[in-house]
Every structure is written in C-alpha cells, then in structure tokens.
Short mmCIF file of C-alpha atoms in Angstrom, two decimals:
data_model
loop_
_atom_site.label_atom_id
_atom_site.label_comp_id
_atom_site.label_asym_id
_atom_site.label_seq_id
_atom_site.Cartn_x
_atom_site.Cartn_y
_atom_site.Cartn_z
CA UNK A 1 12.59 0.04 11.30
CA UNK A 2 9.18 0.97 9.64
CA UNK A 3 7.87 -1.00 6.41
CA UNK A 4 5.16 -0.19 3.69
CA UNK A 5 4.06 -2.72 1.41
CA UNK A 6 2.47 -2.15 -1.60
CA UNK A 7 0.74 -5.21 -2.52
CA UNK A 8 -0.41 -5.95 -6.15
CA UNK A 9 0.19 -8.97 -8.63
CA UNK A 10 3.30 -8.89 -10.25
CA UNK A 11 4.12 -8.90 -14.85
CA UNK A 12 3.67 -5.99 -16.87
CA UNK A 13 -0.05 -7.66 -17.65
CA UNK A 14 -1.13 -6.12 -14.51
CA UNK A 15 0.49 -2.79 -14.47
CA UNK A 16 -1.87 -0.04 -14.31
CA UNK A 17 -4.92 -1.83 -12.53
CA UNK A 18 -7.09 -0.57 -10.09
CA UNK A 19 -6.17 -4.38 -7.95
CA UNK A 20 -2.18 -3.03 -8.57
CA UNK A 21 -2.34 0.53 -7.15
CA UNK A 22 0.06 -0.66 -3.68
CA UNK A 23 2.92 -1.39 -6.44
CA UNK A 24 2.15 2.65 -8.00
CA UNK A 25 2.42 3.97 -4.71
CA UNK A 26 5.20 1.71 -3.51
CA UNK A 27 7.18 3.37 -6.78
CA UNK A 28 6.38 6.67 -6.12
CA UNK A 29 7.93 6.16 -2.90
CA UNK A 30 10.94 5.09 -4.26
CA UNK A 31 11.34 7.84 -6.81
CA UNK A 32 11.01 10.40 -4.03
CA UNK A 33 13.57 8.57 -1.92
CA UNK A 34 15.78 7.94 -4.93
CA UNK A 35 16.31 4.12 -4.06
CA UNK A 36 15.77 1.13 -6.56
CA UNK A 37 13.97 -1.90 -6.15
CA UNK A 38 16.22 -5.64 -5.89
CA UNK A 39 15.52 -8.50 -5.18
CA UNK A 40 15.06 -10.01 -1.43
CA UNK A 41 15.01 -12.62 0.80
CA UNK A 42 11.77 -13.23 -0.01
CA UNK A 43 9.21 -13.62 -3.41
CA UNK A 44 9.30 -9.42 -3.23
CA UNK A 45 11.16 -6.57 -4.70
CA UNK A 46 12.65 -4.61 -1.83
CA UNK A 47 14.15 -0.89 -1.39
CA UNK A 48 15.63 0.53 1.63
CA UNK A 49 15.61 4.18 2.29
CA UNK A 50 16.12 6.57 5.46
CA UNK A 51 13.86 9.45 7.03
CA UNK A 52 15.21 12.92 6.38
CA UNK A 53 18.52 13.77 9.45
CA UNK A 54 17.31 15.88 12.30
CA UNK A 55 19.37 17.49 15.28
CA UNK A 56 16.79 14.52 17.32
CA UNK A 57 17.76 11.94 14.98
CA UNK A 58 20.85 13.00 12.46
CA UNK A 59 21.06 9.91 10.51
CA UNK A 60 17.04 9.05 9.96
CA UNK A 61 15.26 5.88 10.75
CA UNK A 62 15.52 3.21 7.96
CA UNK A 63 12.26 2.08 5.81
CA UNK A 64 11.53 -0.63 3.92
CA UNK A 65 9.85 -0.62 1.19
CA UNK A 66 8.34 -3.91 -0.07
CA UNK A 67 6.50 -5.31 -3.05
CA UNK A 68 5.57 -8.80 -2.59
CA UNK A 69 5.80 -10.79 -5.95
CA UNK A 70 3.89 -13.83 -4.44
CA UNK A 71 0.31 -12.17 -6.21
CA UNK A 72 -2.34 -10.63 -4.48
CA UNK A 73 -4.10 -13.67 -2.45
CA UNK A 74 -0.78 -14.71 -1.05
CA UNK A 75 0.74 -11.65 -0.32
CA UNK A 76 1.35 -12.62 3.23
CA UNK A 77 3.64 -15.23 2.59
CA UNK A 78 6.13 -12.08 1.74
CA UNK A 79 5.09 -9.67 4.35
CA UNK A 80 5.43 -12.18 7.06
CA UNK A 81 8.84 -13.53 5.82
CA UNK A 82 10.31 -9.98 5.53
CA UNK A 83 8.84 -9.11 8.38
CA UNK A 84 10.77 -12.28 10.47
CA UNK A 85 13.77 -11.36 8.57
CA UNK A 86 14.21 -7.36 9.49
CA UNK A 87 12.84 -8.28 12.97
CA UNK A 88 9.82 -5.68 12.42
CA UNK A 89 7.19 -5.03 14.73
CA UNK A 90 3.72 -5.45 12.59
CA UNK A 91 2.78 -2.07 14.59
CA UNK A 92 5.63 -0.55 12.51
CA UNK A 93 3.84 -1.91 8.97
CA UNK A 94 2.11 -0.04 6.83
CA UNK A 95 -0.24 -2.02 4.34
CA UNK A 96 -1.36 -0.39 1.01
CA UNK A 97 -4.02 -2.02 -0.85
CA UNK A 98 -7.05 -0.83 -3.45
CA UNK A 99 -10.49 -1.21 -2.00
CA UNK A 100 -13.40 -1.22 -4.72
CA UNK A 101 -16.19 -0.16 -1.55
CA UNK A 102 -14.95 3.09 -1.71
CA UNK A 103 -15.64 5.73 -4.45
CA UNK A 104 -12.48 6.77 -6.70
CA UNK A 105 -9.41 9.26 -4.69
CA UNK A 106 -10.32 8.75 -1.72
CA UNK A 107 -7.98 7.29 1.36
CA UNK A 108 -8.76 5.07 4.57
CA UNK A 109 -6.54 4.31 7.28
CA UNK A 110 -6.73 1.66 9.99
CA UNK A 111 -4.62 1.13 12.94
CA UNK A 112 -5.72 -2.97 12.81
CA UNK A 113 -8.93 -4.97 12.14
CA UNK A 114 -10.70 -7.49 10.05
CA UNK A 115 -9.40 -7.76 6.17
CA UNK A 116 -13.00 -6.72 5.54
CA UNK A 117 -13.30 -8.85 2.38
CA UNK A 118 -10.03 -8.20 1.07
CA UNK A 119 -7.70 -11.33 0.08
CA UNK A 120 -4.38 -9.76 0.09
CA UNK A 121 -5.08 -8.13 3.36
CA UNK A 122 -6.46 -11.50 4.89
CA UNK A 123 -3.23 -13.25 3.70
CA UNK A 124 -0.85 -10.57 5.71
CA UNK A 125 -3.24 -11.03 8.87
CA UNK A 126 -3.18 -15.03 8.07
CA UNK A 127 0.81 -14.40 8.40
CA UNK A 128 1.49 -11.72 11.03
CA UNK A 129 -1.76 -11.15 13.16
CA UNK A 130 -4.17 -8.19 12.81
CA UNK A 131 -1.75 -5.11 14.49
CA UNK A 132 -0.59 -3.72 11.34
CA UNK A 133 -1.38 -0.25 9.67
CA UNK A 134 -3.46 -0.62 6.47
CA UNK A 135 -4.45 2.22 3.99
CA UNK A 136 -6.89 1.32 1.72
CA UNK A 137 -7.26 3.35 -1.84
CA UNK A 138 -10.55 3.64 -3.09
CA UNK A 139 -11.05 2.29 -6.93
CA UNK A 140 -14.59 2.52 -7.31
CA UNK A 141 -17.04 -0.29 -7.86
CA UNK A 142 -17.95 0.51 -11.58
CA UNK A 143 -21.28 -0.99 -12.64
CA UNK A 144 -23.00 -3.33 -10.05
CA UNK A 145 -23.34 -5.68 -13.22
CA UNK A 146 -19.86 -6.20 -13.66
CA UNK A 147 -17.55 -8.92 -12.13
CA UNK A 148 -16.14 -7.64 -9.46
CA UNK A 149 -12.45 -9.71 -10.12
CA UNK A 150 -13.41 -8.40 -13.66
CA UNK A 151 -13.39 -4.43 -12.57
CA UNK A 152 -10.23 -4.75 -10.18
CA UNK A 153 -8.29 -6.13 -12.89
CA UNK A 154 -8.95 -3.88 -15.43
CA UNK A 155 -7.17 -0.93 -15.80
CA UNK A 156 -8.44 2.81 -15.02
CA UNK A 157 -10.05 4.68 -17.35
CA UNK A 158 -8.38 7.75 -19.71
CA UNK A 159 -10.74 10.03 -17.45
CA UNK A 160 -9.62 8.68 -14.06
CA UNK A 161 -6.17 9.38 -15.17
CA UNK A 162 -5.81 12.73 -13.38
CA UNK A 163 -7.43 11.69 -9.95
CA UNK A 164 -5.59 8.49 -9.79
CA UNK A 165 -2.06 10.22 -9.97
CA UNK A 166 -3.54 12.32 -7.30
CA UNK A 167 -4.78 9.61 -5.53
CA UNK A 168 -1.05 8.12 -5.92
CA UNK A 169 0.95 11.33 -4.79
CA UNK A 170 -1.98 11.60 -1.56
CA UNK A 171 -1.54 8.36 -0.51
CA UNK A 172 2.39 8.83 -0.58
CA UNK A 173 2.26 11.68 1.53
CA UNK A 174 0.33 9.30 3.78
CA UNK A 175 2.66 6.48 4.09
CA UNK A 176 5.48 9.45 4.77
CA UNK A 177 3.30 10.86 7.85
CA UNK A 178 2.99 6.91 8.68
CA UNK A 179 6.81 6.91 9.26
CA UNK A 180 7.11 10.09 10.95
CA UNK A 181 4.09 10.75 13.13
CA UNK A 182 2.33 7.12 12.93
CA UNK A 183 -1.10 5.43 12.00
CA UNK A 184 -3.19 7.67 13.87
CA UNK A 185 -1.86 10.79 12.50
CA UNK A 186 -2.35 9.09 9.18
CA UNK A 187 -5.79 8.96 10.13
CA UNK A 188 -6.39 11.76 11.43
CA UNK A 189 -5.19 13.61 8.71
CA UNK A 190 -6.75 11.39 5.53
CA UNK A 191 -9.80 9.49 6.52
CA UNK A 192 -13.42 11.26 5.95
CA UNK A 193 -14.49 14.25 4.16
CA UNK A 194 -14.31 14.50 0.08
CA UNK A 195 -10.39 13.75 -1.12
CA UNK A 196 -10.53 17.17 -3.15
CA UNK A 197 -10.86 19.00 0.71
CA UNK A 198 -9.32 17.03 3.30
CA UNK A 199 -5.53 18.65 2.58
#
C-alpha cells in the first residue's frame, strides 16, 4: 500500500492558507479518485482509493490518502499511527507540505532528508524516521518584513489564485507518478527549471 499525506491545520479558519496547501492537494486527490474523506483510527481524515486495473495488475494497488487533524507541528503523531496501523513502509509515503523558501508554483521532491526547518515535516521524521517521500510546494516568502508564521497563515492573494490551482492540479499529478513510477520519477520529472516549462 502507498500513502500521501497532506498535512495542514485543521477548521474552516485555516482553509485556503499557503501553511494548508497538503489538505488542497490531498482533496483534489480525492475528487479525481471519487472517494470521501471519514474518519480513522487516528486524529486524521482518511480516504482509500485504488490505482487504475492493468493486464500486470487488474485490480490496482490501494492508496491512502491521509489528512492528519492533529495541526501542523504534530502532524507526526497521525502519520506514524496510520502508518503502524496499515503496516506501511515509510518508503511507500508520500509527504506534501508548503515550503515558504521557494518562490510561488513551483514543486520539490525528496526521496528522504533533514525537515530543513519545517515543523510538520520534523514531527513525521520525529515519528517514522527520515525514509519517506516529501514534496514540498513553494508559497513564497512575501516581504522579508513580515512574520514568517504571519505569511504562512494567511491566505493567498486574489492574483495568486490562478497559479495556485495550477500549483494544486501539478502537484497532484505528482503524487499520482509517486504511486505509479515512485519518488525518483517524481523527481525527475518536477524538480528544477521554471513550473510554467518543466511539463
């Protein structure tokens, strides 16, 4: 089984932050696989869906999809009890998070690594080790005067409305490639050049 978790803080007065675009892609997801969120045996919102039938594989491999409701600095605590629960191999997680260090649309994979100064990704490592897919979505840093809690909690802009459903639908397709071809095709694929080119 593969999982991708979204990871945001959960109640509507977060919805539509730059700190809360895991849960956006986590839902777009869903909508493409048709499955609903419930609740699970964990503090997270859960959906399980299936990889399109092939002649190689005709009833697909399952994926979970997983939105921890724990908030962002103690996201772990859900990752690594799902995790324990479905018996998943933190090779076969994918971790989707915002990351303010890099400019607005564009994607970066990692096979593993430090949480490089982000909480929710230093909870998950905290809880299952550092061998776990991560795609980071670049939010922009905003002004270099403001907070930078302030700007990840704030939502996007009218203008940025456009490239962050973009953004959304890109990174998506990347956490689809994740369960059929792996991290490093994920990577190949999405990391470097401008977003606009790198199709």
């Amino acid at each position: 089984m593969k999982a991708i978790f979204g990871l945001g803080n959960p109640g509507p007065r977060y919805k539509g932050t730059r700190h809360n675009v895991g849960f956006d892609v986590l839902d777009e997801l869903a909508r493409r696989a048709a499955v609903a969120f419930e609740s699970a045996p964990a503090e997270a919102l859960v959906a399980k869906s299936r990889t399109r039938a092939s002649d190689a594989d005709p009833i697909g491999e399952p994926v979970l999809l997983g939105k921890p409701l724990t908030y962002m600095n103690l996201s772990g605590q859900a990752v690594g009890e799902l995790v324990r629960y479905f018996k998943i191999d933190p090779v076969d997680v994918l971790v989707i998070v915002d990351e303010a260090q890099l400019p607005l649309g564009k994607l970066r994979a990692r096979a593993r690594g430090s949480a490089g100064g982000h909480n929710g990704l230093k909870s998950v490592i905290a809880h299952i080790g550092e061998s776990f897919g991560r795609l980071r979505l670049g939010v922009g840093r905003g002004s270099e005067q403001r907070d930078l809690a302030d700007h990840v909690l704030a939502k996007f802009d009218k203008a940025e409305g456009a490239e962050v459903e973009r953004m959304i639908a890109r990174a998506a397709d990347a956490a689809e490639l994740f369960v059929a071809a792996g991290i490093a095709a994920v990577m190949n694929k999405y990391n470097g050049g401008d977003p606009a080119t790198t199709e």
